[in-house]
Every structure is written in C-alpha cells, then in structure tokens.
CSV table of C-alpha atoms in Angstrom, one decimal:
chain,number,residue,atom,x,y,z
A,1,MET,CA,-25.8,33.8,-33.1
A,2,PRO,CA,-23.3,34.4,-30.3
A,3,GLU,CA,-21.9,37.9,-29.7
A,4,ARG,CA,-18.9,38.5,-32.0
A,5,LEU,CA,-16.2,40.3,-30.1
A,6,SER,CA,-13.6,42.3,-32.0
A,7,ALA,CA,-9.9,41.4,-31.7
A,8,ARG,CA,-9.3,44.1,-29.2
A,9,GLU,CA,-12.4,43.2,-27.2
A,10,VAL,CA,-11.4,39.5,-26.9
A,11,LEU,CA,-7.8,40.6,-25.9
A,12,THR,CA,-9.3,42.7,-23.2
A,13,LEU,CA,-11.4,39.8,-22.1
A,14,VAL,CA,-8.6,37.3,-21.7
A,15,THR,CA,-5.5,39.4,-20.7
A,16,ASP,CA,-4.6,41.0,-17.4
A,17,PRO,CA,-5.1,44.7,-17.4
A,18,ASP,CA,-2.3,46.9,-19.1
A,19,THR,CA,-0.2,43.9,-20.0
A,20,PHE,CA,-0.8,43.6,-23.8
A,21,ALA,CA,2.1,44.8,-25.9
A,22,GLU,CA,1.4,44.6,-29.7
A,23,LEU,CA,4.2,43.5,-32.0
A,24,PRO,CA,5.3,45.9,-34.7
A,25,SER,CA,3.8,45.1,-38.1
A,26,PRO,CA,6.2,43.6,-40.7
A,27,PRO,CA,6.9,45.7,-43.7
A,28,GLY,CA,3.9,45.9,-46.1
A,29,ARG,CA,3.8,44.3,-49.4
A,30,SER,CA,3.5,46.6,-52.5
A,31,GLY,CA,1.3,46.3,-55.6
A,32,PRO,CA,-2.0,47.9,-56.6
A,33,ASP,CA,-5.0,45.8,-55.6
A,34,GLY,CA,-2.9,43.0,-54.2
A,35,PRO,CA,-0.9,40.2,-55.8
A,36,LEU,CA,-3.6,39.3,-58.3
A,37,GLY,CA,-4.4,42.9,-59.2
A,38,TRP,CA,-8.0,42.2,-58.1
A,39,GLN,CA,-9.9,45.3,-59.0
A,40,GLY,CA,-11.2,47.2,-56.0
A,41,TYR,CA,-9.2,45.1,-53.5
A,42,ASP,CA,-7.3,48.2,-52.1
A,43,ALA,CA,-10.7,49.9,-51.6
A,44,LEU,CA,-12.1,46.9,-49.8
A,45,ARG,CA,-9.0,46.9,-47.5
A,46,ALA,CA,-9.3,50.6,-46.8
A,47,ARG,CA,-13.0,50.3,-45.9
A,48,ALA,CA,-12.2,47.4,-43.6
A,49,ALA,CA,-9.5,49.4,-41.9
A,50,GLU,CA,-11.8,52.4,-41.4
A,51,ARG,CA,-14.6,50.2,-40.0
A,52,THR,CA,-12.4,48.2,-37.6
A,53,GLY,CA,-9.4,50.4,-36.9
A,54,GLU,CA,-7.1,47.6,-37.8
A,55,GLU,CA,-4.6,47.3,-40.7
A,56,GLU,CA,-5.0,43.6,-41.1
A,57,SER,CA,-7.2,40.7,-40.0
A,58,VAL,CA,-5.0,39.6,-37.1
A,59,VAL,CA,-3.5,41.5,-34.1
A,60,CYS,CA,-0.5,39.9,-32.5
A,61,GLY,CA,1.2,40.7,-29.2
A,62,THR,CA,2.4,39.5,-25.8
A,63,ALA,CA,0.4,39.7,-22.6
A,64,SER,CA,-0.2,38.0,-19.2
A,65,VAL,CA,-3.2,35.7,-19.0
A,66,ASP,CA,-4.1,35.3,-15.3
A,67,GLY,CA,-0.4,35.7,-14.5
A,68,THR,CA,1.2,33.7,-17.3
A,69,ARG,CA,2.9,35.4,-20.2
A,70,ALA,CA,1.9,34.3,-23.7
A,71,MET,CA,1.9,35.2,-27.3
A,72,LEU,CA,-1.7,36.0,-28.5
A,73,LEU,CA,-2.9,36.0,-32.1
A,74,ALA,CA,-6.3,37.7,-32.1
A,75,PHE,CA,-8.3,37.6,-35.4
A,76,GLU,CA,-10.5,40.5,-36.4
A,77,PHE,CA,-13.5,39.1,-38.2
A,78,GLY,CA,-14.7,42.5,-39.1
A,79,PHE,CA,-11.6,42.9,-41.4
A,80,LEU,CA,-12.6,41.0,-44.5
A,81,GLY,CA,-14.1,38.1,-42.5
A,82,GLY,CA,-10.9,37.5,-40.6
A,83,SER,CA,-9.5,36.0,-43.8
A,84,LEU,CA,-5.8,35.0,-44.3
A,85,GLY,CA,-3.8,36.8,-46.9
A,86,GLU,CA,-0.1,37.3,-47.4
A,87,ARG,CA,0.1,40.2,-44.9
A,88,THR,CA,-1.7,38.0,-42.4
A,89,GLY,CA,0.8,35.3,-42.9
A,90,ASP,CA,3.6,37.8,-42.4
A,91,ARG,CA,2.2,38.8,-39.0
A,92,LEU,CA,1.6,35.3,-37.9
A,93,GLU,CA,5.1,34.2,-38.9
A,94,ALA,CA,6.7,37.1,-37.0
A,95,ALA,CA,4.6,36.3,-33.9
A,96,TYR,CA,5.6,32.6,-33.9
A,97,HIS,CA,9.3,33.6,-34.3
A,98,HIS,CA,9.0,36.0,-31.3
A,99,ALA,CA,7.3,33.3,-29.2
A,100,ARG,CA,10.0,30.8,-29.8
A,101,ALA,CA,12.8,33.4,-29.2
A,102,HIS,CA,11.2,34.3,-25.9
A,103,ARG,CA,10.0,30.8,-24.9
A,104,LEU,CA,6.3,31.9,-24.8
A,105,PRO,CA,3.2,29.6,-25.2
A,106,VAL,CA,1.0,30.6,-28.2
A,107,VAL,CA,-2.7,31.4,-27.9
A,108,PRO,CA,-4.6,31.8,-31.2
A,109,LEU,CA,-7.9,33.5,-30.6
A,110,VAL,CA,-9.5,32.4,-33.9
A,111,ALA,CA,-12.4,34.0,-35.8
A,112,THR,CA,-11.9,33.6,-39.5
A,113,GLY,CA,-13.8,32.6,-42.6
A,114,GLY,CA,-10.7,31.1,-44.2
A,115,SER,CA,-8.4,32.2,-47.0
A,116,ARG,CA,-8.8,35.5,-48.8
A,117,MET,CA,-10.4,35.1,-52.3
A,118,GLN,CA,-8.8,38.4,-53.6
A,119,GLU,CA,-5.3,36.8,-53.3
A,120,GLY,CA,-6.2,33.4,-54.7
A,121,MET,CA,-3.7,30.6,-54.2
A,122,LEU,CA,-1.1,33.0,-52.7
A,123,ALA,CA,-3.6,33.4,-49.8
A,124,LEU,CA,-4.2,29.6,-49.5
A,125,ARG,CA,-0.5,29.0,-49.3
A,126,GLN,CA,-0.4,31.0,-46.1
A,127,LEU,CA,-1.8,27.9,-44.4
A,128,GLN,CA,1.4,26.1,-45.2
A,129,ARG,CA,3.4,29.0,-43.5
A,130,VAL,CA,1.2,28.7,-40.5
A,131,ALA,CA,1.5,25.0,-40.3
A,132,ARG,CA,5.3,25.2,-40.5
A,133,GLU,CA,5.5,27.8,-37.7
A,134,SER,CA,3.2,25.7,-35.6
A,135,ALA,CA,5.3,22.6,-36.2
A,136,LEU,CA,8.5,24.5,-35.3
A,137,THR,CA,6.8,25.7,-32.1
A,138,ARG,CA,5.8,22.1,-31.2
A,139,GLU,CA,9.4,21.0,-31.8
A,140,ALA,CA,10.6,23.8,-29.4
A,141,GLY,CA,8.4,22.3,-26.6
A,142,LEU,CA,6.1,25.2,-26.4
A,143,PRO,CA,2.3,24.7,-25.9
A,144,GLN,CA,-0.4,26.1,-28.2
A,145,ILE,CA,-3.9,26.6,-26.8
A,146,ALA,CA,-6.5,27.8,-29.3
A,147,VAL,CA,-9.7,29.6,-28.5
A,148,LEU,CA,-12.4,29.2,-31.1
A,149,ARG,CA,-14.7,32.2,-31.6
A,150,ASP,CA,-17.6,32.7,-34.0
A,151,PRO,CA,-16.9,31.7,-36.7
A,152,THR,CA,-13.9,29.5,-37.0
A,153,THR,CA,-14.0,27.8,-40.4
A,154,GLY,CA,-11.8,26.8,-43.4
A,155,GLY,CA,-8.1,26.8,-43.2
A,156,GLY,CA,-8.0,28.8,-40.0
A,157,TRP,CA,-9.8,25.9,-38.2
A,158,ALA,CA,-7.7,23.3,-40.0
A,159,THR,CA,-4.4,24.9,-38.9
A,160,LEU,CA,-4.5,27.4,-36.0
A,161,GLY,CA,-7.6,25.8,-34.4
A,162,ALA,CA,-7.6,22.0,-34.8
A,163,GLY,CA,-3.8,21.9,-34.9
A,164,ALA,CA,-3.4,23.3,-31.3
A,165,ASP,CA,-2.5,21.1,-28.4
A,166,VAL,CA,-5.6,22.2,-26.4
A,167,VAL,CA,-8.7,23.6,-28.1
A,168,LEU,CA,-11.2,25.7,-26.2
A,169,ALA,CA,-14.3,27.2,-27.7
A,170,LEU,CA,-16.9,29.8,-26.9
A,171,PRO,CA,-20.5,28.6,-26.6
A,172,GLY,CA,-22.5,28.6,-29.8
A,173,ALA,CA,-19.5,29.4,-32.0
A,174,GLN,CA,-19.7,28.1,-35.6
A,175,VAL,CA,-16.8,25.7,-36.0
A,176,GLY,CA,-16.0,23.5,-39.0
A,177,PHE,CA,-13.9,23.2,-42.1
A,178,ALA,CA,-16.9,24.1,-44.3
A,179,GLY,CA,-18.3,27.5,-43.9
A,180,SER,CA,-22.0,28.2,-44.0
A,181,ARG,CA,-22.0,29.2,-47.7
A,182,VAL,CA,-20.2,26.1,-49.0
A,183,ARG,CA,-21.5,23.2,-47.0
A,184,PRO,CA,-24.3,20.9,-48.3
A,185,PRO,CA,-27.7,22.4,-48.0
A,186,ASP,CA,-29.1,19.4,-46.1
A,187,ALA,CA,-26.1,19.2,-43.6
A,188,ASP,CA,-26.9,19.0,-39.9
A,189,PRO,CA,-26.1,22.5,-38.6
A,190,ALA,CA,-25.3,21.1,-35.1
A,191,ALA,CA,-22.2,19.4,-36.5
A,192,TYR,CA,-20.7,22.8,-37.3
A,193,THR,CA,-20.9,24.2,-33.8
A,194,ALA,CA,-18.5,24.3,-30.8
A,195,GLU,CA,-20.8,21.9,-29.0
A,196,GLY,CA,-20.9,19.5,-31.9
A,197,GLN,CA,-17.1,19.5,-32.2
A,198,LEU,CA,-16.8,18.8,-28.5
A,199,ALA,CA,-19.1,15.7,-28.8
A,200,ALA,CA,-16.9,14.6,-31.8
A,201,GLY,CA,-13.7,14.8,-29.8
A,202,SER,CA,-12.2,17.8,-31.7
A,203,VAL,CA,-12.7,20.4,-28.9
A,204,ASP,CA,-11.6,19.9,-25.3
A,205,ALA,CA,-14.1,22.3,-23.6
A,206,VAL,CA,-16.8,24.9,-24.3
A,207,VAL,CA,-16.1,27.9,-22.0
A,208,PRO,CA,-18.4,30.8,-21.3
A,209,PRO,CA,-16.8,34.2,-22.0
A,210,GLU,CA,-16.8,35.2,-18.3
A,211,GLU,CA,-14.8,32.1,-17.4
A,212,LEU,CA,-12.3,32.3,-20.4
A,213,ARG,CA,-9.5,34.2,-18.7
A,214,GLU,CA,-9.4,31.9,-15.7
A,215,THR,CA,-9.7,28.7,-17.8
A,216,LEU,CA,-7.1,29.8,-20.3
A,217,GLY,CA,-4.8,30.9,-17.5
A,218,ARG,CA,-5.1,27.6,-15.7
A,219,TRP,CA,-4.2,25.7,-18.9
A,220,LEU,CA,-1.2,28.0,-19.5
A,221,ARG,CA,0.1,27.5,-16.0
A,222,LEU,CA,-0.4,23.7,-16.2
A,223,LEU,CA,1.4,23.3,-19.5
A,224,THR,CA,4.4,25.5,-18.5
A,225,THR,CA,5.2,24.3,-14.9
A,226,PRO,CA,6.2,20.6,-15.1
A,227,ALA,CA,6.9,18.5,-12.1
A,228,GLN,CA,10.1,16.3,-11.9
A,229,GLU,CA,8.2,13.1,-11.7
A,230,ALA,CA,4.7,11.7,-11.1
A,231,PRO,CA,3.9,10.6,-7.6
A,232,VAL,CA,2.9,7.1,-6.5
A,233,PRO,CA,-0.6,7.8,-5.1
A,234,ALA,CA,-1.5,6.4,-1.7
A,235,ALA,CA,-4.0,3.5,-1.6
A,236,LEU,CA,-7.5,4.6,-0.8
A,237,GLY,CA,-9.1,1.2,-0.1
A,238,THR,CA,-8.4,-1.6,2.3
A,239,GLY,CA,-4.8,-2.4,3.2
A,240,GLU,CA,-5.4,-6.1,3.7
A,241,LEU,CA,-4.0,-8.4,1.0
A,242,PRO,CA,-6.3,-11.1,-0.6
A,243,ALA,CA,-5.9,-14.6,0.5
A,244,THR,CA,-6.7,-16.1,-2.9
A,245,GLY,CA,-6.8,-15.1,-6.5
A,246,TRP,CA,-10.5,-15.3,-6.6
A,247,GLU,CA,-10.8,-13.0,-3.6
A,248,ALA,CA,-8.5,-10.5,-5.4
A,249,VAL,CA,-10.9,-10.6,-8.4
A,250,HIS,CA,-14.0,-10.0,-6.3
A,251,ARG,CA,-12.4,-7.2,-4.3
A,252,ALA,CA,-11.2,-5.4,-7.5
A,253,ARG,CA,-14.7,-5.7,-8.9
A,254,SER,CA,-16.4,-4.4,-5.7
A,255,PRO,CA,-18.6,-1.4,-6.4
A,256,GLU,CA,-17.5,0.0,-3.0
A,257,ARG,CA,-13.8,0.1,-4.1
A,258,PRO,CA,-12.4,3.7,-4.8
A,259,ARG,CA,-12.2,4.5,-8.5
A,260,ALA,CA,-10.2,6.8,-10.6
A,261,GLN,CA,-12.1,10.0,-9.7
A,262,ALA,CA,-11.3,9.5,-6.0
A,263,TYR,CA,-7.6,9.0,-6.7
A,264,LEU,CA,-7.4,12.0,-8.9
A,265,ASP,CA,-9.2,14.2,-6.4
A,266,ALA,CA,-6.8,13.0,-3.7
A,267,CYS,CA,-3.7,13.5,-5.8
A,268,PHE,CA,-4.3,16.9,-7.4
A,269,THR,CA,-5.5,20.3,-6.1
A,270,ARG,CA,-6.9,21.3,-9.5
A,271,ARG,CA,-7.2,19.6,-12.9
A,272,ALA,CA,-8.0,20.4,-16.6
A,273,ALA,CA,-9.3,17.7,-18.9
A,274,LEU,CA,-8.5,16.7,-22.4
A,275,ALA,CA,-11.8,15.5,-23.9
A,276,GLY,CA,-11.3,13.9,-27.3
A,277,ASP,CA,-9.2,11.7,-29.5
A,278,ARG,CA,-9.1,14.2,-32.5
A,279,CYS,CA,-10.4,11.4,-34.7
A,280,GLY,CA,-14.1,11.8,-34.1
A,281,GLY,CA,-14.6,10.1,-30.8
A,282,THR,CA,-14.6,10.5,-27.0
A,283,ASP,CA,-14.7,8.0,-24.1
A,284,THR,CA,-15.0,10.3,-21.1
A,285,ASP,CA,-16.9,7.6,-19.3
A,286,GLY,CA,-14.1,5.1,-19.6
A,287,MET,CA,-10.9,7.2,-19.7
A,288,LEU,CA,-10.1,10.4,-17.9
A,289,CYS,CA,-7.2,12.3,-19.4
A,290,GLY,CA,-5.7,15.7,-18.5
A,291,PHE,CA,-3.2,17.7,-16.4
A,292,GLY,CA,-3.3,18.1,-12.7
A,293,GLU,CA,-1.5,20.4,-10.2
A,294,ARG,CA,0.3,19.0,-7.2
A,295,ASP,CA,2.4,21.1,-4.9
A,296,GLY,CA,2.4,23.9,-7.6
A,297,ARG,CA,3.8,21.7,-10.4
A,298,THR,CA,2.1,19.7,-13.2
A,299,VAL,CA,1.6,16.0,-13.8
A,300,ALA,CA,-0.3,14.6,-16.7
A,301,TYR,CA,-2.7,11.7,-16.0
A,302,ALA,CA,-4.5,9.0,-18.0
A,303,ALA,CA,-6.9,7.1,-15.8
A,304,GLN,CA,-9.2,4.2,-16.6
A,305,THR,CA,-12.5,4.2,-14.7
A,306,GLY,CA,-13.3,0.5,-14.3
A,307,THR,CA,-15.2,0.0,-17.5
A,308,ALA,CA,-14.1,-1.6,-20.7
A,309,THR,CA,-12.0,1.0,-22.4
A,310,ARG,CA,-13.1,2.0,-25.9
A,311,PRO,CA,-10.9,2.9,-28.8
A,312,ALA,CA,-11.5,6.7,-28.4
A,313,GLY,CA,-10.3,6.4,-24.8
A,314,TYR,CA,-7.0,4.7,-25.9
A,315,ARG,CA,-6.4,7.3,-28.6
A,316,THR,CA,-7.1,10.1,-26.1
A,317,ALA,CA,-4.6,8.6,-23.7
A,318,ALA,CA,-2.0,8.3,-26.5
A,319,ARG,CA,-2.6,11.9,-27.4
A,320,LEU,CA,-2.1,12.9,-23.7
A,321,ILE,CA,1.1,10.9,-23.3
A,322,ARG,CA,2.6,12.3,-26.5
A,323,LEU,CA,1.7,15.9,-25.5
A,324,ALA,CA,3.1,15.5,-22.0
A,325,ASP,CA,6.3,14.0,-23.4
A,326,ARG,CA,6.8,17.0,-25.8
A,327,LEU,CA,6.2,19.4,-22.9
A,328,ASP,CA,8.5,17.5,-20.5
A,329,ILE,CA,5.6,16.8,-18.1
A,330,PRO,CA,5.7,13.5,-16.2
A,331,VAL,CA,2.7,11.1,-16.5
A,332,LEU,CA,0.6,9.2,-14.0
A,333,THR,CA,-1.5,6.4,-15.4
A,334,LEU,CA,-4.2,4.6,-13.3
A,335,VAL,CA,-5.1,1.1,-14.6
A,336,ASP,CA,-8.6,-0.1,-13.9
A,337,THR,CA,-10.4,-2.0,-16.6
A,338,PRO,CA,-11.8,-5.5,-17.1
A,339,GLY,CA,-10.2,-5.2,-20.6
A,340,ALA,CA,-10.6,-3.3,-23.8
A,341,ALA,CA,-14.1,-3.1,-25.3
A,342,ASN,CA,-14.5,-6.1,-27.7
A,343,ASP,CA,-17.8,-5.5,-29.3
A,344,ALA,CA,-18.2,-5.2,-33.1
A,345,GLU,CA,-18.4,-1.4,-33.0
A,346,ALA,CA,-15.1,-1.3,-31.1
A,347,GLU,CA,-13.5,-3.4,-33.8
A,348,ARG,CA,-14.9,-1.1,-36.5
A,349,GLN,CA,-13.5,1.9,-34.6
A,350,GLY,CA,-10.0,0.3,-34.7
A,351,ALA,CA,-9.6,-1.2,-31.2
A,352,GLY,CA,-6.3,-2.9,-32.0
A,353,ALA,CA,-4.7,0.2,-33.6
A,354,ALA,CA,-5.9,2.4,-30.7
A,355,ILE,CA,-4.3,0.1,-28.1
A,356,ALA,CA,-1.1,-0.1,-30.2
A,357,GLU,CA,-1.0,3.8,-30.1
A,358,VAL,CA,-0.9,3.7,-26.3
A,359,PHE,CA,1.7,0.9,-26.2
A,360,GLY,CA,3.8,3.0,-28.6
A,361,ALA,CA,3.4,6.2,-26.8
A,362,VAL,CA,4.4,4.7,-23.5
A,363,ALA,CA,7.4,2.9,-25.0
A,364,ALA,CA,8.6,6.1,-26.8
A,365,ALA,CA,8.1,8.5,-23.9
A,366,ARG,CA,11.2,10.2,-22.5
A,367,VAL,CA,9.5,11.6,-19.5
A,368,PRO,CA,9.0,9.5,-16.3
A,369,ILE,CA,5.7,7.5,-16.3
A,370,THR,CA,4.3,6.1,-13.0
A,371,THR,CA,1.5,3.6,-13.0
A,372,LEU,CA,-0.8,2.4,-10.3
A,373,VAL,CA,-3.2,-0.5,-10.7
A,374,ILE,CA,-6.2,0.5,-8.6
A,375,GLY,CA,-8.6,-2.2,-9.6
A,376,GLU,CA,-8.9,-4.6,-12.4
A,377,GLY,CA,-5.9,-5.1,-14.7
A,378,GLY,CA,-7.5,-7.0,-17.5
A,379,SER,CA,-5.2,-8.2,-20.3
A,380,GLY,CA,-3.5,-6.0,-22.9
A,381,GLY,CA,-6.2,-3.3,-22.5
A,382,ALA,CA,-4.7,-2.7,-19.1
A,383,LEU,CA,-1.1,-3.4,-19.8
A,384,ALA,CA,-1.0,-0.8,-22.6
A,385,LEU,CA,-1.1,2.0,-20.0
A,386,ALA,CA,1.4,0.4,-17.6
A,387,ALA,CA,5.0,1.7,-17.3
A,388,PRO,CA,7.3,-1.2,-17.9
A,389,ASP,CA,9.6,-0.4,-15.0
A,390,ASN,CA,7.5,1.7,-12.7
A,391,THR,CA,4.2,0.0,-12.1
A,392,TRP,CA,2.7,-0.4,-8.6
A,393,VAL,CA,-0.5,-2.1,-7.3
A,394,THR,CA,-3.0,-1.4,-4.5
A,395,PRO,CA,-4.1,-4.2,-2.2
A,396,ASP,CA,-7.5,-4.3,-3.8
A,397,SER,CA,-6.4,-4.9,-7.3
A,398,TYR,CA,-5.3,-7.7,-9.6
A,399,PHE,CA,-3.4,-7.9,-12.9
A,400,SER,CA,-4.0,-10.8,-15.3
A,401,VAL,CA,-3.2,-12.0,-18.7
A,402,ILE,CA,-7.0,-12.3,-19.1
A,403,ALA,CA,-10.1,-12.4,-16.8
A,404,PRO,CA,-10.2,-15.8,-15.0
A,405,GLU,CA,-13.6,-16.7,-16.4
A,406,LEU,CA,-12.3,-16.1,-20.0
A,407,ALA,CA,-9.1,-18.0,-19.2
A,408,ALA,CA,-11.1,-21.0,-18.1
A,409,ALA,CA,-13.2,-20.8,-21.3
A,410,ILE,CA,-10.1,-20.6,-23.5
A,411,LEU,CA,-8.6,-23.6,-21.7
A,412,LYS,CA,-11.9,-25.5,-22.3
A,413,ARG,CA,-12.7,-25.7,-18.6
A,414,PRO,CA,-16.2,-25.5,-17.2
A,415,PRO,CA,-17.3,-22.1,-15.7
A,416,GLU,CA,-17.0,-23.4,-12.1
A,417,GLU,CA,-13.2,-23.8,-12.8
A,418,ALA,CA,-12.8,-20.0,-12.9
A,419,GLU,CA,-12.0,-19.7,-9.2
A,420,ALA,CA,-9.2,-22.3,-9.4
A,421,THR,CA,-7.9,-20.7,-12.6
A,422,ALA,CA,-7.6,-17.4,-10.8
A,423,GLY,CA,-5.3,-19.0,-8.3
A,424,ARG,CA,-3.2,-20.7,-10.9
A,425,LEU,CA,-2.7,-17.4,-12.8
A,426,ARG,CA,-1.1,-15.8,-9.8
A,427,ILE,CA,-2.8,-12.5,-10.1
A,428,ARG,CA,-2.8,-11.3,-6.5
A,429,PRO,CA,-0.8,-8.2,-5.6
A,430,GLN,CA,1.7,-10.2,-3.6
A,431,ASP,CA,2.0,-12.7,-6.5
A,432,LEU,CA,2.8,-9.8,-9.0
A,433,VAL,CA,5.5,-8.5,-6.7
A,434,GLU,CA,7.1,-12.0,-6.3
A,435,LEU,CA,7.0,-12.5,-10.1
A,436,GLY,CA,8.7,-9.2,-10.7
A,437,VAL,CA,5.8,-7.8,-12.7
A,438,VAL,CA,5.3,-4.8,-10.5
A,439,ARG,CA,7.6,-2.8,-8.2
A,440,GLY,CA,5.5,-3.1,-5.0
A,441,ILE,CA,2.2,-2.8,-3.2
A,442,VAL,CA,1.0,0.7,-2.2
A,443,ASP,CA,-0.2,0.9,1.4
A,444,HIS,CA,-1.9,3.8,3.0
A,445,PRO,CA,-0.2,6.3,3.5
A,446,ARG,CA,3.0,5.5,1.8
A,447,PRO,CA,4.3,2.9,-0.8
A,448,ARG,CA,5.7,-0.3,0.5
A,449,VAL,CA,8.3,-2.0,-1.8
A,450,THR,CA,8.3,-5.7,-1.3
A,451,SER,CA,9.9,-6.8,-4.6
A,452,ARG,CA,12.1,-9.9,-4.4
A,453,ARG,CA,13.7,-9.2,-7.8
A,454,PRO,CA,13.6,-6.3,-10.3
A,455,PRO,CA,10.8,-6.4,-12.9
A,456,GLY,CA,11.8,-8.1,-16.2
C-alpha cells in the first residue's frame, strides 16, 4: 500500500513554500448527530477532528504551484475516510465559487472512500452539487486538474477525479468506482489501481510524489497561457517535389521520412501528453495528443504517427480538441496515416462513431486549427483531423480519397494498375495545391504558398 499523506502533507508537497491561504469555513450546519440523527455521529466527528486536526474531510485554499496560482481541494482521508457529507459539499461549493470569481484553475487532490453513510441520501446528493460546480467551472473556461491519491473511490472518483480535464495519479493508488469492500470478491485487483486506470484510458499519467509539483505546475502553466494561433511547422524531410503520384506514395511511406515525434520535438520546447479516450481505450502508438509550449505560449496538438489510427486514438483527439477549444488554446494537427484501422475489433470499438467525433470537434471548434500533412493522408481517417481552410502539406506527403492500391481494387482494376491510378487521383502535393485542397506546400525553413485558388 502506498504512503497515505494527510491533506496538509500533500499541500506541502505540491505548493510553493508559504503560499497556501486556506479559505474560511462556511457556517456549520446544526442538529445533533447530523441530518439523520445518526446515534454517535457527533462523537465520531469529534474523534476524527482530534485525530487529524481538521474540522472536515476537505481543506480548501489558494496557493502557487511551481509559480502558477490555483485553487486546491485537498481531501483528508483520516477524517471519516475522506467521505463527502453536507459540510464537505459546502466547502467545495465555496471553493469553486472563489475559483471562478478569481479566474483560478482548480486542483482536486482526491483521497476519499465516497459518500458519508451517517448522512444517507443527503450525503450522496453532494455529488450533484460538486458536478454542478465543476460544470460551471468548465463553462467559465477554467481548467481542472485532478490528482488521485490512495484511495480514490466512489462518487469522489466519479465527479472530482474522472470529471477533471486532466487526471494525474500517484503510483499504486487504489482508483475505482467500487471500493475494496463492495467490489466482487473475484475482481482483478489490478483494474482498481492508478496503473490499471492509465492502461484503460481514464488517467493521463502516473506521477511519483517527488515529481508531482513540477508535473502539476507544468500542466497548470500549459492550460493557462494560450498562444494566439498554432504555427505551420517547417518541413523536416526533402524539399524536392515528387514527379509522379506513385513516387509521392513511396516517399510518404518511406521508413526514413520524419514522423510525428520529430515534428513535435522541433516545434515545442516542452510537452505534456493526454493519454486516453475516457471510454476504456488508448492508442498512444497511433495518436499523440497533448499540449506543447512554444515561445512561452501553449498550443494543443493531435498527431498521427504513420500507423492505422484506432478508435481510441480518434476519441482521444476529439477530447483534446474540445478541451483546447474550451480553454481558448489553438490546435495543431499532424496528419499521417494510411487510413483508419478497419479490422473487426476496430468496428466493434466504434470506428465510425470515433471518426465522426473528430470531424464534429474540428467543425465546431472556435479556436484556430492548423493542419500539416507530413506523410500519408489516407481517406477519411486522415481528413477527419484536417482543418478545412488551413491545411498544408510537406513535399514528402500525399493526400488521397483512398490508397491507390485500394482505389484500383474498388475500380476492378488489376494490382499493377495501382501506379497509374495514383497519377489519375492527383495526390501529389503540387496537385493538391492546384486543386485548392490545401493552402500550400511547406518548405524548409518557411512555408511557401503556391495556391492558385482558395480551398473550397
């Protein structure tokens, strides 16, 4: 079992020295033994207060985290298991109000066993209060970054934890909706851990305690310092244009061609990654999503890596674009895929719906989106990430309605016709410019616009 830090200890761990200012507690609620008259409840609370030095299961206040001011909600598990009751709800509501009034990001430092039994349904209803405050904070354009401690279960996980924009967790923390006393006896315990939730796409990173302040500070800076627009990255490969469509295909498929990782390294001085689709899946091999710093300002990115993108990858990209749009952060997308994964498992995972999510997120975005095709642009699986009016291509890329080999098969032509089909599809970078599909070809070191007409 990992070390369980108290609320004050975790606040000391993540905040800059002498910066924490605790919010005053809202007026207490009256009534002997709580709202249900649960015999002995007042005595339980008194013992919990004596043991922990706290008056409630959450400590709320403002502080700097590696230089960025934030509202912190630190749960005290030693106080009745960090459970939520009416007074907990009062404190959380007041903290969210203060955060919105002062334009502060919110950081729940969660360690809770769920709702407080001694207050019954009145305790459970606090989850609705928390959900409402979280929703209002999202509408206000303020980020929420949760840190999951041991344990994070029940309604606290389902609201303050899983409902955050970014979810970090401490190693080995118990994380899951079902606590240890209520889950099936034969359940796999690994599924209820921070590491298990990371693999399932519900946690973005597992962070050692000694790295937590720096990591949390990086996320807070990235999500609160948006750039004006995303750059058009310089091309990293050859600057020569392909003579034929078939040559364009071969150059885009070359293993020596620069991939997304190289472009992201060249574009950003530091990055932080989103790692899951919040629906039980990840595709970190096929889609890289996150936020990067460039010239001290933040750009969001969703980058295909050259493989067939899986449904979880598209859902993660849609999540990234929607979050960036809400926080007014411009988006850079890098297109590089032979197409969406089309195996049976991808269909069972909802490939069509996942691609539709990305099309919808791009179409609805209010922030600027910049797209660079850096390799293969295969069909709708590539087009979903492309900005309709701000897409560029590199000289070693192509964009096609479908791969030439598949186009030939659909047209009932023999395989040897694929080369000629590539030419007829007009998929070379210079063809795409002439057709008005893209704005221009990116040369090293600066973009070159060669459009003959605006994209339509």
